[in-house]
PDB file of N, CA and C in Angstrom:
ATOM      1  N   MET A   1       0.825  -1.203   0.000  1.00 96.00           N
ATOM      2  CA  MET A   1       0.000   0.000   0.000  1.00 96.00           C
ATOM      3  C   MET A   1       0.863   1.257   0.000  1.00 96.00           C
ATOM      4  N   ALA A   2       2.050   1.168   0.569  1.00 96.00           N
ATOM      5  CA  ALA A   2       2.929   2.340   0.640  1.00 96.00           C
ATOM      6  C   ALA A   2       3.283   2.856  -0.753  1.00 96.00           C
ATOM      7  N   TRP A   3       3.487   1.948  -1.698  1.00 94.00           N
ATOM      8  CA  TRP A   3       3.827   2.385  -3.051  1.00 94.00           C
ATOM      9  C   TRP A   3       2.638   3.058  -3.729  1.00 94.00           C
ATOM     10  N   VAL A   4       1.431   2.623  -3.424  1.00 97.00           N
ATOM     11  CA  VAL A   4       0.236   3.299  -3.952  1.00 97.00           C
ATOM     12  C   VAL A   4       0.176   4.717  -3.397  1.00 97.00           C
ATOM     13  N   TYR A   5       0.412   4.855  -2.083  1.00 98.00           N
ATOM     14  CA  TYR A   5       0.446   6.193  -1.484  1.00 98.00           C
ATOM     15  C   TYR A   5       1.508   7.059  -2.157  1.00 98.00           C
ATOM     16  N   LEU A   6       2.663   6.472  -2.413  1.00 97.00           N
ATOM     17  CA  LEU A   6       3.763   7.237  -2.992  1.00 97.00           C
ATOM     18  C   LEU A   6       3.457   7.676  -4.417  1.00 97.00           C
ATOM     19  N   ILE A   7       2.896   6.794  -5.213  1.00 96.00           N
ATOM     20  CA  ILE A   7       2.540   7.166  -6.585  1.00 96.00           C
ATOM     21  C   ILE A   7       1.468   8.250  -6.579  1.00 96.00           C
ATOM     22  N   CYS A   8       0.474   8.106  -5.722  1.00 98.00           N
ATOM     23  CA  CYS A   8      -0.562   9.142  -5.610  1.00 98.00           C
ATOM     24  C   CYS A   8       0.032  10.466  -5.122  1.00 98.00           C
ATOM     25  N   ALA A   9       0.971  10.389  -4.182  1.00 98.00           N
ATOM     26  CA  ALA A   9       1.641  11.602  -3.700  1.00 98.00           C
ATOM     27  C   ALA A   9       2.359  12.290  -4.845  1.00 98.00           C
ATOM     28  N   GLY A  10       3.024  11.515  -5.691  1.00 97.00           N
ATOM     29  CA  GLY A  10       3.713  12.091  -6.843  1.00 97.00           C
ATOM     30  C   GLY A  10       2.754  12.729  -7.826  1.00 97.00           C
ATOM     31  N   LEU A  11       1.606  12.097  -8.034  1.00 97.00           N
ATOM     32  CA  LEU A  11       0.614  12.679  -8.947  1.00 97.00           C
ATOM     33  C   LEU A  11       0.035  13.974  -8.383  1.00 97.00           C
ATOM     34  N   PHE A  12      -0.228  14.000  -7.074  1.00 98.00           N
ATOM     35  CA  PHE A  12      -0.701  15.244  -6.463  1.00 98.00           C
ATOM     36  C   PHE A  12       0.386  16.310  -6.465  1.00 98.00           C
ATOM     37  N   GLU A  13       1.631  15.890  -6.491  1.00 97.00           N
ATOM     38  CA  GLU A  13       2.754  16.827  -6.558  1.00 97.00           C
ATOM     39  C   GLU A  13       2.687  17.666  -7.833  1.00 97.00           C
ATOM     40  N   ILE A  14       2.095  17.124  -8.879  1.00 98.00           N
ATOM     41  CA  ILE A  14       1.944  17.848 -10.144  1.00 98.00           C
ATOM     42  C   ILE A  14       0.971  19.015  -9.983  1.00 98.00           C
ATOM     43  N   GLY A  15       0.012  18.882  -9.089  1.00 97.00           N
ATOM     44  CA  GLY A  15      -1.045  19.888  -8.959  1.00 97.00           C
ATOM     45  C   GLY A  15      -0.600  21.226  -8.420  1.00 97.00           C
ATOM     46  N   TRP A  16       0.412  21.238  -7.542  1.00 95.00           N
ATOM     47  CA  TRP A  16       0.732  22.538  -6.958  1.00 95.00           C
ATOM     48  C   TRP A  16       1.481  23.455  -7.918  1.00 95.00           C
ATOM     49  N   PRO A  17       2.383  22.985  -8.796  1.00 97.00           N
ATOM     50  CA  PRO A  17       2.940  23.921  -9.783  1.00 97.00           C
ATOM     51  C   PRO A  17       1.882  24.419 -10.763  1.00 97.00           C
ATOM     52  N   VAL A  18       0.905  23.557 -11.069  1.00 97.00           N
ATOM     53  CA  VAL A  18      -0.187  23.996 -11.938  1.00 97.00           C
ATOM     54  C   VAL A  18      -0.985  25.093 -11.236  1.00 97.00           C
ATOM     55  N   GLY A  19      -1.249  24.915  -9.955  1.00 98.00           N
ATOM     56  CA  GLY A  19      -1.943  25.955  -9.192  1.00 98.00           C
ATOM     57  C   GLY A  19      -1.166  27.264  -9.182  1.00 98.00           C
ATOM     58  N   LEU A  20       0.152  27.180  -9.005  1.00 97.00           N
ATOM     59  CA  LEU A  20       0.967  28.398  -9.034  1.00 97.00           C
ATOM     60  C   LEU A  20       0.942  29.050 -10.414  1.00 97.00           C
ATOM     61  N   LYS A  21       0.881  28.238 -11.463  1.00 97.00           N
ATOM     62  CA  LYS A  21       0.770  28.780 -12.823  1.00 97.00           C
ATOM     63  C   LYS A  21      -0.559  29.508 -12.981  1.00 97.00           C
ATOM     64  N   LEU A  22      -1.635  28.914 -12.486  1.00 97.00           N
ATOM     65  CA  LEU A  22      -2.948  29.566 -12.551  1.00 97.00           C
ATOM     66  C   LEU A  22      -2.957  30.864 -11.751  1.00 97.00           C
ATOM     67  N   ALA A  23      -2.206  30.907 -10.665  1.00 98.00           N
ATOM     68  CA  ALA A  23      -2.168  32.095  -9.809  1.00 98.00           C
ATOM     69  C   ALA A  23      -1.467  33.269 -10.481  1.00 98.00           C
ATOM     70  N   GLN A  24      -0.815  33.046 -11.601  1.00 97.00           N
ATOM     71  CA  GLN A  24      -0.141  34.134 -12.322  1.00 97.00           C
ATOM     72  C   GLN A  24      -1.144  35.086 -12.981  1.00 97.00           C
ATOM     73  N   GLU A  25      -2.331  34.613 -13.237  1.00 96.00           N
ATOM     74  CA  GLU A  25      -3.371  35.435 -13.872  1.00 96.00           C
ATOM     75  C   GLU A  25      -4.290  36.030 -12.809  1.00 96.00           C
ATOM     76  N   PRO A  26      -4.572  37.328 -12.894  1.00 97.00           N
ATOM     77  CA  PRO A  26      -5.399  37.970 -11.857  1.00 97.00           C
ATOM     78  C   PRO A  26      -6.771  37.322 -11.658  1.00 97.00           C
ATOM     79  N   GLN A  27      -7.396  36.864 -12.726  1.00 97.00           N
ATOM     80  CA  GLN A  27      -8.745  36.302 -12.598  1.00 97.00           C
ATOM     81  C   GLN A  27      -8.760  34.923 -11.930  1.00 97.00           C
ATOM     82  N   THR A  28      -7.623  34.220 -11.906  1.00 97.00           N
ATOM     83  CA  THR A  28      -7.574  32.902 -11.262  1.00 97.00           C
ATOM     84  C   THR A  28      -6.551  32.863 -10.130  1.00 97.00           C
ATOM     85  N   ARG A  29      -6.143  34.039  -9.647  1.00 98.00           N
ATOM     86  CA  ARG A  29      -5.093  34.101  -8.634  1.00 98.00           C
ATOM     87  C   ARG A  29      -5.438  33.324  -7.372  1.00 98.00           C
ATOM     88  N   TRP A  30      -6.580  33.612  -6.773  1.00 98.00           N
ATOM     89  CA  TRP A  30      -6.915  32.969  -5.492  1.00 98.00           C
ATOM     90  C   TRP A  30      -7.263  31.500  -5.657  1.00 98.00           C
ATOM     91  N   PHE A  31      -7.896  31.169  -6.759  1.00 98.00           N
ATOM     92  CA  PHE A  31      -8.161  29.765  -7.039  1.00 98.00           C
ATOM     93  C   PHE A  31      -6.846  29.002  -7.193  1.00 98.00           C
ATOM     94  N   GLY A  32      -5.899  29.563  -7.920  1.00 98.00           N
ATOM     95  CA  GLY A  32      -4.608  28.930  -8.127  1.00 98.00           C
ATOM     96  C   GLY A  32      -3.835  28.743  -6.829  1.00 98.00           C
ATOM     97  N   ILE A  33      -3.851  29.761  -5.986  1.00 98.00           N
ATOM     98  CA  ILE A  33      -3.163  29.651  -4.694  1.00 98.00           C
ATOM     99  C   ILE A  33      -3.813  28.566  -3.830  1.00 98.00           C
ATOM    100  N   ALA A  34      -5.152  28.570  -3.793  1.00 98.00           N
ATOM    101  CA  ALA A  34      -5.864  27.554  -3.011  1.00 98.00           C
ATOM    102  C   ALA A  34      -5.578  26.155  -3.552  1.00 98.00           C
ATOM    103  N   MET A  35      -5.551  26.034  -4.855  1.00 98.00           N
ATOM    104  CA  MET A  35      -5.256  24.748  -5.472  1.00 98.00           C
ATOM    105  C   MET A  35      -3.847  24.287  -5.111  1.00 98.00           C
ATOM    106  N   ALA A  36      -2.883  25.193  -5.200  1.00 98.00           N
ATOM    107  CA  ALA A  36      -1.491  24.849  -4.879  1.00 98.00           C
ATOM    108  C   ALA A  36      -1.365  24.377  -3.434  1.00 98.00           C
ATOM    109  N   VAL A  37      -1.967  25.097  -2.519  1.00 98.00           N
ATOM    110  CA  VAL A  37      -1.876  24.740  -1.099  1.00 98.00           C
ATOM    111  C   VAL A  37      -2.562  23.397  -0.834  1.00 98.00           C
ATOM    112  N   LEU A  38      -3.730  23.193  -1.422  1.00 98.00           N
ATOM    113  CA  LEU A  38      -4.460  21.936  -1.231  1.00 98.00           C
ATOM    114  C   LEU A  38      -3.648  20.749  -1.763  1.00 98.00           C
ATOM    115  N   PHE A  39      -3.111  20.894  -2.984  1.00 98.00           N
ATOM    116  CA  PHE A  39      -2.355  19.795  -3.565  1.00 98.00           C
ATOM    117  C   PHE A  39      -1.057  19.548  -2.802  1.00 98.00           C
ATOM    118  N   MET A  40      -0.426  20.603  -2.297  1.00 98.00           N
ATOM    119  CA  MET A  40       0.774  20.428  -1.464  1.00 98.00           C
ATOM    120  C   MET A  40       0.442  19.620  -0.214  1.00 98.00           C
ATOM    121  N   ALA A  41      -0.666  19.966   0.421  1.00 98.00           N
ATOM    122  CA  ALA A  41      -1.052  19.283   1.662  1.00 98.00           C
ATOM    123  C   ALA A  41      -1.359  17.808   1.408  1.00 98.00           C
ATOM    124  N   ILE A  42      -2.122  17.533   0.366  1.00 98.00           N
ATOM    125  CA  ILE A  42      -2.468  16.138   0.056  1.00 98.00           C
ATOM    126  C   ILE A  42      -1.208  15.359  -0.313  1.00 98.00           C
ATOM    127  N   SER A  43      -0.378  15.948  -1.154  1.00 98.00           N
ATOM    128  CA  SER A  43       0.853  15.291  -1.576  1.00 98.00           C
ATOM    129  C   SER A  43       1.769  15.010  -0.391  1.00 98.00           C
ATOM    130  N   GLY A  44       1.928  15.984   0.472  1.00 98.00           N
ATOM    131  CA  GLY A  44       2.774  15.814   1.647  1.00 98.00           C
ATOM    132  C   GLY A  44       2.239  14.753   2.590  1.00 98.00           C
ATOM    133  N   PHE A  45       0.932  14.724   2.784  1.00 98.00           N
ATOM    134  CA  PHE A  45       0.328  13.710   3.655  1.00 98.00           C
ATOM    135  C   PHE A  45       0.540  12.306   3.100  1.00 98.00           C
ATOM    136  N   LEU A  46       0.328  12.147   1.799  1.00 98.00           N
ATOM    137  CA  LEU A  46       0.527  10.836   1.178  1.00 98.00           C
ATOM    138  C   LEU A  46       1.995  10.423   1.225  1.00 98.00           C
ATOM    139  N   LEU A  47       2.902  11.376   1.049  1.00 98.00           N
ATOM    140  CA  LEU A  47       4.328  11.075   1.176  1.00 98.00           C
ATOM    141  C   LEU A  47       4.635  10.619   2.593  1.00 98.00           C
ATOM    142  N   TRP A  48       4.063  11.275   3.575  1.00 98.00           N
ATOM    143  CA  TRP A  48       4.253  10.893   4.977  1.00 98.00           C
ATOM    144  C   TRP A  48       3.790   9.455   5.211  1.00 98.00           C
ATOM    145  N   LEU A  49       2.629   9.098   4.652  1.00 98.00           N
ATOM    146  CA  LEU A  49       2.138   7.732   4.788  1.00 98.00           C
ATOM    147  C   LEU A  49       3.093   6.734   4.130  1.00 98.00           C
ATOM    148  N   ALA A  50       3.589   7.071   2.951  1.00 98.00           N
ATOM    149  CA  ALA A  50       4.490   6.172   2.234  1.00 98.00           C
ATOM    150  C   ALA A  50       5.794   5.971   2.986  1.00 98.00           C
ATOM    151  N   GLN A  51       6.275   7.025   3.647  1.00 97.00           N
ATOM    152  CA  GLN A  51       7.561   6.936   4.339  1.00 97.00           C
ATOM    153  C   GLN A  51       7.497   6.091   5.606  1.00 97.00           C
ATOM    154  N   LYS A  52       6.314   5.659   5.997  1.00 97.00           N
ATOM    155  CA  LYS A  52       6.225   4.739   7.129  1.00 97.00           C
ATOM    156  C   LYS A  52       6.846   3.390   6.761  1.00 97.00           C
ATOM    157  N   THR A  53       6.862   3.071   5.474  1.00 96.00           N
ATOM    158  CA  THR A  53       7.378   1.786   5.008  1.00 96.00           C
ATOM    159  C   THR A  53       8.579   1.941   4.073  1.00 96.00           C
ATOM    160  N   ILE A  54       8.514   2.907   3.186  1.00 95.00           N
ATOM    161  CA  ILE A  54       9.558   3.092   2.176  1.00 95.00           C
ATOM    162  C   ILE A  54      10.634   4.018   2.742  1.00 95.00           C
ATOM    163  N   PRO A  55      11.915   3.702   2.534  1.00 93.00           N
ATOM    164  CA  PRO A  55      12.977   4.571   3.043  1.00 93.00           C
ATOM    165  C   PRO A  55      12.840   6.005   2.534  1.00 93.00           C
ATOM    166  N   MET A  56      13.257   6.942   3.366  1.00 94.00           N
ATOM    167  CA  MET A  56      13.094   8.360   3.066  1.00 94.00           C
ATOM    168  C   MET A  56      13.733   8.754   1.736  1.00 94.00           C
ATOM    169  N   GLY A  57      14.968   8.351   1.498  1.00 90.00           N
ATOM    170  CA  GLY A  57      15.652   8.738   0.270  1.00 90.00           C
ATOM    171  C   GLY A  57      14.963   8.214  -0.973  1.00 90.00           C
ATOM    172  N   THR A  58      14.528   6.979  -0.911  1.00 91.00           N
ATOM    173  CA  THR A  58      13.818   6.377  -2.043  1.00 91.00           C
ATOM    174  C   THR A  58      12.489   7.068  -2.272  1.00 91.00           C
ATOM    175  N   SER A  59      11.728   7.247  -1.213  1.00 93.00           N
ATOM    176  CA  SER A  59      10.400   7.841  -1.370  1.00 93.00           C
ATOM    177  C   SER A  59      10.498   9.280  -1.881  1.00 93.00           C
ATOM    178  N   TYR A  60      11.464  10.034  -1.367  1.00 93.00           N
ATOM    179  CA  TYR A  60      11.591  11.420  -1.814  1.00 93.00           C
ATOM    180  C   TYR A  60      12.004  11.486  -3.282  1.00 93.00           C
ATOM    181  N   ALA A  61      12.939  10.638  -3.688  1.00 92.00           N
ATOM    182  CA  ALA A  61      13.382  10.644  -5.082  1.00 92.00           C
ATOM    183  C   ALA A  61      12.255  10.245  -6.030  1.00 92.00           C
ATOM    184  N   VAL A  62      11.485   9.234  -5.656  1.00 92.00           N
ATOM    185  CA  VAL A  62      10.368   8.808  -6.491  1.00 92.00           C
ATOM    186  C   VAL A  62       9.300   9.897  -6.546  1.00 92.00           C
ATOM    187  N   TRP A  63       8.994  10.482  -5.400  1.00 95.00           N
ATOM    188  CA  TRP A  63       7.988  11.551  -5.308  1.00 95.00           C
ATOM    189  C   TRP A  63       8.350  12.727  -6.199  1.00 95.00           C
ATOM    190  N   THR A  64       9.562  13.208  -6.086  1.00 94.00           N
ATOM    191  CA  THR A  64       9.974  14.348  -6.903  1.00 94.00           C
ATOM    192  C   THR A  64      10.106  13.966  -8.372  1.00 94.00           C
ATOM    193  N   GLY A  65      10.509  12.719  -8.646  1.00 93.00           N
ATOM    194  CA  GLY A  65      10.623  12.278 -10.038  1.00 93.00           C
ATOM    195  C   GLY A  65       9.276  12.266 -10.736  1.00 93.00           C
ATOM    196  N   ILE A  66       8.276  11.713 -10.062  1.00 94.00           N
ATOM    197  CA  ILE A  66       6.926  11.703 -10.639  1.00 94.00           C
ATOM    198  C   ILE A  66       6.435  13.136 -10.816  1.00 94.00           C
ATOM    199  N   GLY A  67       6.652  13.959  -9.809  1.00 96.00           N
ATOM    200  CA  GLY A  67       6.217  15.357  -9.896  1.00 96.00           C
ATOM    201  C   GLY A  67       6.915  16.111 -11.005  1.00 96.00           C
ATOM    202  N   ALA A  68       8.224  15.919 -11.147  1.00 94.00           N
ATOM    203  CA  ALA A  68       8.988  16.634 -12.176  1.00 94.00           C
ATOM    204  C   ALA A  68       8.585  16.190 -13.579  1.00 94.00           C
ATOM    205  N   ALA A  69       8.518  14.880 -13.788  1.00 94.00           N
ATOM    206  CA  ALA A  69       8.149  14.371 -15.111  1.00 94.00           C
ATOM    207  C   ALA A  69       6.713  14.748 -15.458  1.00 94.00           C
ATOM    208  N   GLY A  70       5.819  14.607 -14.497  1.00 96.00           N
ATOM    209  CA  GLY A  70       4.419  14.949 -14.740  1.00 96.00           C
ATOM    210  C   GLY A  70       4.214  16.424 -15.017  1.00 96.00           C
ATOM    211  N   THR A  71       4.888  17.267 -14.261  1.00 97.00           N
ATOM    212  CA  THR A  71       4.772  18.713 -14.469  1.00 97.00           C
ATOM    213  C   THR A  71       5.350  19.111 -15.822  1.00 97.00           C
ATOM    214  N   PHE A  72       6.447  18.482 -16.206  1.00 96.00           N
ATOM    215  CA  PHE A  72       7.040  18.710 -17.527  1.00 96.00           C
ATOM    216  C   PHE A  72       6.019  18.415 -18.616  1.00 96.00           C
ATOM    217  N   LEU A  73       5.349  17.267 -18.532  1.00 95.00           N
ATOM    218  CA  LEU A  73       4.377  16.889 -19.557  1.00 95.00           C
ATOM    219  C   LEU A  73       3.149  17.795 -19.548  1.00 95.00           C
ATOM    220  N   VAL A  74       2.661  18.156 -18.370  1.00 97.00           N
ATOM    221  CA  VAL A  74       1.524  19.082 -18.286  1.00 97.00           C
ATOM    222  C   VAL A  74       1.896  20.428 -18.917  1.00 97.00           C
ATOM    223  N   GLY A  75       3.111  20.890 -18.647  1.00 96.00           N
ATOM    224  CA  GLY A  75       3.567  22.155 -19.235  1.00 96.00           C
ATOM    225  C   GLY A  75       3.577  22.117 -20.749  1.00 96.00           C
ATOM    226  N   ILE A  76       4.033  21.021 -21.310  1.00 96.00           N
ATOM    227  CA  ILE A  76       4.081  20.901 -22.774  1.00 96.00           C
ATOM    228  C   ILE A  76       2.680  20.780 -23.365  1.00 96.00           C
ATOM    229  N   PHE A  77       1.860  19.885 -22.801  1.00 95.00           N
ATOM    230  CA  PHE A  77       0.558  19.602 -23.395  1.00 95.00           C
ATOM    231  C   PHE A  77      -0.504  20.675 -23.146  1.00 95.00           C
ATOM    232  N   PHE A  78      -0.404  21.392 -22.026  1.00 96.00           N
ATOM    233  CA  PHE A  78      -1.461  22.341 -21.689  1.00 96.00           C
ATOM    234  C   PHE A  78      -1.029  23.799 -21.658  1.00 96.00           C
ATOM    235  N   TYR A  79       0.272  24.064 -21.536  1.00 95.00           N
ATOM    236  CA  TYR A  79       0.731  25.445 -21.391  1.00 95.00           C
ATOM    237  C   TYR A  79       1.720  25.870 -22.460  1.00 95.00           C
ATOM    238  N   GLY A  80       1.941  25.045 -23.453  1.00 94.00           N
ATOM    239  CA  GLY A  80       2.788  25.436 -24.569  1.00 94.00           C
ATOM    240  C   GLY A  80       4.265  25.551 -24.235  1.00 94.00           C
ATOM    241  N   ASP A  81       4.726  24.865 -23.199  1.00 95.00           N
ATOM    242  CA  ASP A  81       6.158  24.882 -22.889  1.00 95.00           C
ATOM    243  C   ASP A  81       6.929  24.254 -24.051  1.00 95.00           C
ATOM    244  N   SER A  82       8.160  24.682 -24.224  1.00 93.00           N
ATOM    245  CA  SER A  82       8.958  24.171 -25.332  1.00 93.00           C
ATOM    246  C   SER A  82       9.299  22.700 -25.104  1.00 93.00           C
ATOM    247  N   SER A  83       9.443  22.003 -26.204  1.00 92.00           N
ATOM    248  CA  SER A  83       9.834  20.598 -26.123  1.00 92.00           C
ATOM    249  C   SER A  83      10.905  20.332 -27.172  1.00 92.00           C
ATOM    250  N   SER A  84      11.779  19.431 -26.844  1.00 95.00           N
ATOM    251  CA  SER A  84      12.820  19.011 -27.769  1.00 95.00           C
ATOM    252  C   SER A  84      13.185  17.578 -27.436  1.00 95.00           C
ATOM    253  N   LEU A  85      13.899  16.956 -28.316  1.00 96.00           N
ATOM    254  CA  LEU A  85      14.312  15.579 -28.095  1.00 96.00           C
ATOM    255  C   LEU A  85      15.150  15.465 -26.820  1.00 96.00           C
ATOM    256  N   MET A  86      16.030  16.417 -26.579  1.00 96.00           N
ATOM    257  CA  MET A  86      16.878  16.379 -25.394  1.00 96.00           C
ATOM    258  C   MET A  86      16.067  16.552 -24.106  1.00 96.00           C
ATOM    259  N   ARG A  87      15.052  17.381 -24.136  1.00 95.00           N
ATOM    260  CA  ARG A  87      14.198  17.548 -22.953  1.00 95.00           C
ATOM    261  C   ARG A  87      13.437  16.265 -22.650  1.00 95.00           C
ATOM    262  N   TYR A  88      12.917  15.618 -23.697  1.00 95.00           N
ATOM    263  CA  TYR A  88      12.242  14.332 -23.490  1.00 95.00           C
ATOM    264  C   TYR A  88      13.223  13.281 -22.986  1.00 95.00           C
ATOM    265  N   PHE A  89      14.445  13.305 -23.489  1.00 96.00           N
ATOM    266  CA  PHE A  89      15.461  12.361 -23.025  1.00 96.00           C
ATOM    267  C   PHE A  89      15.755  12.582 -21.541  1.00 96.00           C
ATOM    268  N   GLY A  90      15.829  13.838 -21.128  1.00 93.00           N
ATOM    269  CA  GLY A  90      16.049  14.140 -19.716  1.00 93.00           C
ATOM    270  C   GLY A  90      14.951  13.586 -18.834  1.00 93.00           C
ATOM    271  N   VAL A  91      13.705  13.733 -19.261  1.00 93.00           N
ATOM    272  CA  VAL A  91      12.575  13.193 -18.491  1.00 93.00           C
ATOM    273  C   VAL A  91      12.612  11.669 -18.507  1.00 93.00           C
ATOM    274  N   LEU A  92      13.015  11.091 -19.613  1.00 94.00           N
ATOM    275  CA  LEU A  92      13.158   9.638 -19.680  1.00 94.00           C
ATOM    276  C   LEU A  92      14.193   9.155 -18.670  1.00 94.00           C
ATOM    277  N   LEU A  93      15.271   9.903 -18.496  1.00 94.00           N
ATOM    278  CA  LEU A  93      16.274   9.547 -17.492  1.00 94.00           C
ATOM    279  C   LEU A  93      15.702   9.618 -16.078  1.00 94.00           C
ATOM    280  N   ILE A  94      14.867  10.633 -15.812  1.00 91.00           N
ATOM    281  CA  ILE A  94      14.217  10.735 -14.498  1.00 91.00           C
ATOM    282  C   ILE A  94      13.339   9.515 -14.264  1.00 91.00           C
ATOM    283  N   ILE A  95      12.541   9.154 -15.249  1.00 90.00           N
ATOM    284  CA  ILE A  95      11.647   8.001 -15.116  1.00 90.00           C
ATOM    285  C   ILE A  95      12.451   6.715 -14.932  1.00 90.00           C
ATOM    286  N   ALA A  96      13.537   6.585 -15.681  1.00 93.00           N
ATOM    287  CA  ALA A  96      14.387   5.395 -15.532  1.00 93.00           C
ATOM    288  C   ALA A  96      14.982   5.319 -14.121  1.00 93.00           C
ATOM    289  N   GLY A  97      15.345   6.453 -13.576  1.00 89.00           N
ATOM    290  CA  GLY A  97      15.861   6.478 -12.210  1.00 89.00           C
ATOM    291  C   GLY A  97      14.813   6.068 -11.196  1.00 89.00           C
ATOM    292  N   VAL A  98      13.591   6.537 -11.383  1.00 86.00           N
ATOM    293  CA  VAL A  98      12.490   6.172 -10.487  1.00 86.00           C
ATOM    294  C   VAL A  98      12.227   4.665 -10.561  1.00 86.00           C
ATOM    295  N   ILE A  99      12.208   4.123 -11.754  1.00 88.00           N
ATOM    296  CA  ILE A  99      11.987   2.679 -11.922  1.00 88.00           C
ATOM    297  C   ILE A  99      13.119   1.895 -11.260  1.00 88.00           C
ATOM    298  N   THR A 100      14.332   2.360 -11.447  1.00 90.00           N
ATOM    299  CA  THR A 100      15.482   1.692 -10.827  1.00 90.00           C
ATOM    300  C   THR A 100      15.372   1.694  -9.309  1.00 90.00           C
ATOM    301  N   LEU A 101      14.976   2.814  -8.732  1.00 82.00           N
ATOM    302  CA  LEU A 101      14.795   2.875  -7.283  1.00 82.00           C
ATOM    303  C   LEU A 101      13.718   1.901  -6.813  1.00 82.00           C
ATOM    304  N   LYS A 102      12.647   1.799  -7.566  1.00 80.00           N
ATOM    305  CA  LYS A 102      11.574   0.869  -7.196  1.00 80.00           C
ATOM    306  C   LYS A 102      12.076  -0.570  -7.258  1.00 80.00           C
ATOM    307  N   LEU A 103      12.785  -0.918  -8.328  1.00 85.00           N
ATOM    308  CA  LEU A 103      13.271  -2.280  -8.476  1.00 85.00           C
ATOM    309  C   LEU A 103      14.330  -2.638  -7.453  1.00 85.00           C
ATOM    310  N   ALA A 104      15.109  -1.645  -7.028  1.00 85.00           N
ATOM    311  CA  ALA A 104      16.179  -1.899  -6.063  1.00 85.00           C
ATOM    312  C   ALA A 104      15.666  -1.974  -4.639  1.00 85.00           C
ATOM    313  N   HIS A 105      14.429  -1.565  -4.422  1.00 70.00           N
ATOM    314  CA  HIS A 105      13.886  -1.526  -3.054  1.00 70.00           C
ATOM    315  C   HIS A 105      13.658  -2.898  -2.518  1.00 70.00           C
TER     316      HIS A 105
END
């Protein structure tokens, strides 16, 4: 169950940068801030649950890896962030590292 908590924590980790992005616009400022804080709290709580079983270093690396890769993809698909083969390769390396940590656990 700890790995389910950790994966969910990583997915919620994607929500707070999106909330901060929404907060850049005056019409969605307060909604974006509220979204960021809510997603931070949920993500942090789920990470806390996961760390009861999974070592801290592993859980933190997986959590940030999911958040970084997911936020990268959300930025490209929904916010027009630039993409290139090298940027995708970098995210692939993050994902490979996360998988390696899971397999080594």
